[in-house]
């Protein structure tokens, strides 16, 4: 998670600081950070970037046996992609009470209505992730 926090700071105050990485068999297979503003692409969330990179590296759109580490609870789009990619385990730091689709608003990733349920762990380095987000938003709103 500490590496995900480093990735979150890549855009230096331009983007909401979120970082993510996909790990398969102890190796980083994909990494990403939020870039919707710089990429002019609303789907360029940290999770999506990490998943895309891992899928390209694996040569498959499914990532069995993988773990996704992300500094903020995934939104509905990202939670759906996590399920579609068959990610085995999701570890996220801080909850997103406004848009979180894993625990806060919905339970997309481990819903019994779907044919794949992700194992979810939350709270790892949550204080650090929340502090990073708070700093970002405080700098934008005097």
PDB file of C-alpha atoms in Angstrom:
ATOM      1  CA  UNK A   1       0.000   0.000   0.000  1.00  0.00           C
ATOM      2  CA  UNK A   2       2.908   2.337   0.618  1.00  0.00           C
ATOM      3  CA  UNK A   3       3.823   2.061  -3.081  1.00  0.00           C
ATOM      4  CA  UNK A   4       0.202   2.835  -4.026  1.00  0.00           C
ATOM      5  CA  UNK A   5       0.433   5.989  -1.878  1.00  0.00           C
ATOM      6  CA  UNK A   6       3.568   6.991  -3.794  1.00  0.00           C
ATOM      7  CA  UNK A   7       1.731   6.470  -7.086  1.00  0.00           C
ATOM      8  CA  UNK A   8      -1.162   8.591  -5.796  1.00  0.00           C
ATOM      9  CA  UNK A   9       1.137  11.600  -5.641  1.00  0.00           C
ATOM     10  CA  UNK A  10       2.331  11.310  -9.255  1.00  0.00           C
ATOM     11  CA  UNK A  11       0.229  14.179 -10.613  1.00  0.00           C
ATOM     12  CA  UNK A  12       1.425  16.600  -7.908  1.00  0.00           C
ATOM     13  CA  UNK A  13      -1.845  18.237  -6.926  1.00  0.00           C
ATOM     14  CA  UNK A  14      -3.429  18.245 -10.384  1.00  0.00           C
ATOM     15  CA  UNK A  15      -5.516  15.097  -9.952  1.00  0.00           C
ATOM     16  CA  UNK A  16      -7.324  13.584  -6.972  1.00  0.00           C
ATOM     17  CA  UNK A  17      -4.478  11.573  -5.363  1.00  0.00           C
ATOM     18  CA  UNK A  18      -5.353   7.902  -5.811  1.00  0.00           C
ATOM     19  CA  UNK A  19      -2.844   5.175  -6.601  1.00  0.00           C
ATOM     20  CA  UNK A  20      -3.293   1.495  -7.434  1.00  0.00           C
ATOM     21  CA  UNK A  21      -1.276  -1.572  -8.295  1.00  0.00           C
ATOM     22  CA  UNK A  22      -2.050  -5.130  -9.337  1.00  0.00           C
ATOM     23  CA  UNK A  23       0.162  -7.831  -7.865  1.00  0.00           C
ATOM     24  CA  UNK A  24       0.345 -11.345  -9.291  1.00  0.00           C
ATOM     25  CA  UNK A  25       2.547 -13.984  -7.659  1.00  0.00           C
ATOM     26  CA  UNK A  26       4.395 -11.326  -5.663  1.00  0.00           C
ATOM     27  CA  UNK A  27       5.227  -9.193  -8.707  1.00  0.00           C
ATOM     28  CA  UNK A  28       3.740  -5.835  -9.707  1.00  0.00           C
ATOM     29  CA  UNK A  29       1.906  -6.548 -12.962  1.00  0.00           C
ATOM     30  CA  UNK A  30       0.300  -3.127 -13.354  1.00  0.00           C
ATOM     31  CA  UNK A  31       0.264   0.252 -11.699  1.00  0.00           C
ATOM     32  CA  UNK A  32      -1.710   3.434 -12.089  1.00  0.00           C
ATOM     33  CA  UNK A  33      -2.729   6.735 -10.644  1.00  0.00           C
ATOM     34  CA  UNK A  34      -5.663   9.020 -11.281  1.00  0.00           C
ATOM     35  CA  UNK A  35      -5.336  10.875 -14.600  1.00  0.00           C
ATOM     36  CA  UNK A  36      -8.802  11.789 -15.889  1.00  0.00           C
ATOM     37  CA  UNK A  37      -7.915  15.489 -16.143  1.00  0.00           C
ATOM     38  CA  UNK A  38      -4.491  15.063 -17.745  1.00  0.00           C
ATOM     39  CA  UNK A  39      -5.693  12.286 -20.077  1.00  0.00           C
ATOM     40  CA  UNK A  40      -9.024  13.969 -20.869  1.00  0.00           C
ATOM     41  CA  UNK A  41     -10.567  10.589 -20.119  1.00  0.00           C
ATOM     42  CA  UNK A  42     -13.141  10.000 -17.377  1.00  0.00           C
ATOM     43  CA  UNK A  43     -12.160   6.308 -17.235  1.00  0.00           C
ATOM     44  CA  UNK A  44      -8.523   7.013 -16.350  1.00  0.00           C
ATOM     45  CA  UNK A  45      -8.909   6.124 -12.700  1.00  0.00           C
ATOM     46  CA  UNK A  46      -5.934   4.587 -10.888  1.00  0.00           C
ATOM     47  CA  UNK A  47      -7.595   1.159 -10.752  1.00  0.00           C
ATOM     48  CA  UNK A  48      -8.451   1.153 -14.451  1.00  0.00           C
ATOM     49  CA  UNK A  49      -4.900   2.135 -15.404  1.00  0.00           C
ATOM     50  CA  UNK A  50      -3.414  -0.611 -13.206  1.00  0.00           C
ATOM     51  CA  UNK A  51      -5.853  -3.249 -14.487  1.00  0.00           C
ATOM     52  CA  UNK A  52      -5.251  -2.306 -18.146  1.00  0.00           C
ATOM     53  CA  UNK A  53      -1.491  -2.549 -17.700  1.00  0.00           C
ATOM     54  CA  UNK A  54      -1.725  -5.888 -15.851  1.00  0.00           C
ATOM     55  CA  UNK A  55      -4.020  -7.353 -18.512  1.00  0.00           C
ATOM     56  CA  UNK A  56      -1.646  -6.294 -21.288  1.00  0.00           C
ATOM     57  CA  UNK A  57       1.266  -7.847 -19.397  1.00  0.00           C
ATOM     58  CA  UNK A  58      -0.686 -11.078 -18.763  1.00  0.00           C
ATOM     59  CA  UNK A  59      -2.021 -11.192 -22.316  1.00  0.00           C
ATOM     60  CA  UNK A  60      -5.475 -11.829 -20.888  1.00  0.00           C
ATOM     61  CA  UNK A  61      -8.485  -9.791 -19.838  1.00  0.00           C
ATOM     62  CA  UNK A  62      -8.775 -11.905 -16.700  1.00  0.00           C
ATOM     63  CA  UNK A  63      -6.342 -11.751 -13.805  1.00  0.00           C
ATOM     64  CA  UNK A  64      -6.914 -14.851 -11.654  1.00  0.00           C
ATOM     65  CA  UNK A  65      -4.845 -15.005  -8.492  1.00  0.00           C
ATOM     66  CA  UNK A  66      -4.262 -11.254  -8.476  1.00  0.00           C
ATOM     67  CA  UNK A  67      -4.537  -8.654  -5.741  1.00  0.00           C
ATOM     68  CA  UNK A  68      -5.401  -5.022  -6.404  1.00  0.00           C
ATOM     69  CA  UNK A  69      -4.125  -2.501  -3.859  1.00  0.00           C
ATOM     70  CA  UNK A  70      -5.741   0.940  -4.047  1.00  0.00           C
ATOM     71  CA  UNK A  71      -5.626   3.955  -1.773  1.00  0.00           C
ATOM     72  CA  UNK A  72      -9.338   4.777  -2.057  1.00  0.00           C
ATOM     73  CA  UNK A  73     -12.450   2.605  -2.203  1.00  0.00           C
ATOM     74  CA  UNK A  74     -13.274   1.983  -5.889  1.00  0.00           C
ATOM     75  CA  UNK A  75     -16.225   3.653  -7.631  1.00  0.00           C
ATOM     76  CA  UNK A  76     -18.924   1.697  -9.482  1.00  0.00           C
ATOM     77  CA  UNK A  77     -17.009   1.727 -12.782  1.00  0.00           C
ATOM     78  CA  UNK A  78     -13.822   0.436 -11.185  1.00  0.00           C
ATOM     79  CA  UNK A  79     -15.632  -2.113  -9.015  1.00  0.00           C
ATOM     80  CA  UNK A  80     -17.287  -3.493 -12.148  1.00  0.00           C
ATOM     81  CA  UNK A  81     -13.924  -3.745 -13.914  1.00  0.00           C
ATOM     82  CA  UNK A  82     -12.455  -5.512 -10.882  1.00  0.00           C
ATOM     83  CA  UNK A  83     -15.198  -8.149 -11.093  1.00  0.00           C
ATOM     84  CA  UNK A  84     -14.896  -8.493 -14.879  1.00  0.00           C
ATOM     85  CA  UNK A  85     -11.114  -8.940 -14.609  1.00  0.00           C
ATOM     86  CA  UNK A  86     -11.716 -11.705 -12.025  1.00  0.00           C
ATOM     87  CA  UNK A  87      -9.368 -10.065  -9.541  1.00  0.00           C
ATOM     88  CA  UNK A  88      -9.209 -12.386  -6.558  1.00  0.00           C
ATOM     89  CA  UNK A  89      -8.545  -9.891  -3.783  1.00  0.00           C
ATOM     90  CA  UNK A  90      -9.038  -6.142  -3.316  1.00  0.00           C
ATOM     91  CA  UNK A  91      -7.218  -4.244  -0.582  1.00  0.00           C
ATOM     92  CA  UNK A  92      -8.199  -0.607  -0.217  1.00  0.00           C
ATOM     93  CA  UNK A  93      -7.127   2.019   2.285  1.00  0.00           C
ATOM     94  CA  UNK A  94      -9.803   4.683   2.816  1.00  0.00           C
ATOM     95  CA  UNK A  95     -13.534   4.537   2.222  1.00  0.00           C
ATOM     96  CA  UNK A  96     -15.128   6.905  -0.281  1.00  0.00           C
ATOM     97  CA  UNK A  97     -18.388   7.869   1.389  1.00  0.00           C
ATOM     98  CA  UNK A  98     -19.633   9.762  -1.686  1.00  0.00           C
ATOM     99  CA  UNK A  99     -18.845   7.365  -4.546  1.00  0.00           C
ATOM    100  CA  UNK A 100     -17.526   4.130  -3.019  1.00  0.00           C
ATOM    101  CA  UNK A 101     -19.127   1.104  -4.630  1.00  0.00           C
ATOM    102  CA  UNK A 102     -17.460  -1.653  -2.620  1.00  0.00           C
ATOM    103  CA  UNK A 103     -18.659  -0.814   0.884  1.00  0.00           C
ATOM    104  CA  UNK A 104     -19.890   2.784   1.235  1.00  0.00           C
ATOM    105  CA  UNK A 105     -22.749   3.034  -1.303  1.00  0.00           C
ATOM    106  CA  UNK A 106     -22.938  -0.387  -2.939  1.00  0.00           C
ATOM    107  CA  UNK A 107     -21.391  -3.843  -2.618  1.00  0.00           C
ATOM    108  CA  UNK A 108     -20.561  -4.441  -6.271  1.00  0.00           C
ATOM    109  CA  UNK A 109     -17.340  -6.429  -5.904  1.00  0.00           C
ATOM    110  CA  UNK A 110     -18.640  -9.177  -3.650  1.00  0.00           C
ATOM    111  CA  UNK A 111     -22.318  -9.223  -4.586  1.00  0.00           C
ATOM    112  CA  UNK A 112     -23.915 -12.653  -4.543  1.00  0.00           C
ATOM    113  CA  UNK A 113     -25.824 -11.595  -7.657  1.00  0.00           C
ATOM    114  CA  UNK A 114     -22.662 -11.892  -9.762  1.00  0.00           C
ATOM    115  CA  UNK A 115     -20.729 -14.963 -10.848  1.00  0.00           C
ATOM    116  CA  UNK A 116     -17.471 -13.701  -9.305  1.00  0.00           C
ATOM    117  CA  UNK A 117     -16.976 -12.343  -5.802  1.00  0.00           C
ATOM    118  CA  UNK A 118     -13.832 -10.498  -4.834  1.00  0.00           C
ATOM    119  CA  UNK A 119     -12.283 -11.015  -1.401  1.00  0.00           C
ATOM    120  CA  UNK A 120     -12.143  -7.549   0.177  1.00  0.00           C
ATOM    121  CA  UNK A 121      -9.920  -6.090   2.869  1.00  0.00           C
ATOM    122  CA  UNK A 122     -10.089  -2.464   3.897  1.00  0.00           C
ATOM    123  CA  UNK A 123      -8.284  -0.033   6.142  1.00  0.00           C
ATOM    124  CA  UNK A 124      -4.624  -0.760   5.350  1.00  0.00           C
ATOM    125  CA  UNK A 125      -2.890   2.653   5.709  1.00  0.00           C
ATOM    126  CA  UNK A 126      -6.292   4.360   5.735  1.00  0.00           C
ATOM    127  CA  UNK A 127      -5.073   7.280   7.847  1.00  0.00           C
ATOM    128  CA  UNK A 128      -2.260   8.065   5.404  1.00  0.00           C
ATOM    129  CA  UNK A 129      -4.548   7.792   2.366  1.00  0.00           C
ATOM    130  CA  UNK A 130      -7.262   9.941   3.953  1.00  0.00           C
ATOM    131  CA  UNK A 131      -4.678  12.560   4.966  1.00  0.00           C
ATOM    132  CA  UNK A 132      -3.388  12.765   1.406  1.00  0.00           C
ATOM    133  CA  UNK A 133      -6.923  13.307   0.096  1.00  0.00           C
ATOM    134  CA  UNK A 134      -7.724  15.862   2.797  1.00  0.00           C
ATOM    135  CA  UNK A 135      -4.584  17.862   1.958  1.00  0.00           C
ATOM    136  CA  UNK A 136      -5.505  17.837  -1.722  1.00  0.00           C
ATOM    137  CA  UNK A 137      -9.050  19.090  -1.185  1.00  0.00           C
ATOM    138  CA  UNK A 138      -8.039  21.661   1.432  1.00  0.00           C
ATOM    139  CA  UNK A 139      -5.555  23.145  -1.038  1.00  0.00           C
ATOM    140  CA  UNK A 140      -8.380  23.573  -3.537  1.00  0.00           C
ATOM    141  CA  UNK A 141     -10.942  25.020  -1.158  1.00  0.00           C
ATOM    142  CA  UNK A 142      -9.611  27.928   0.890  1.00  0.00           C
TER     143      UNK A 142
END
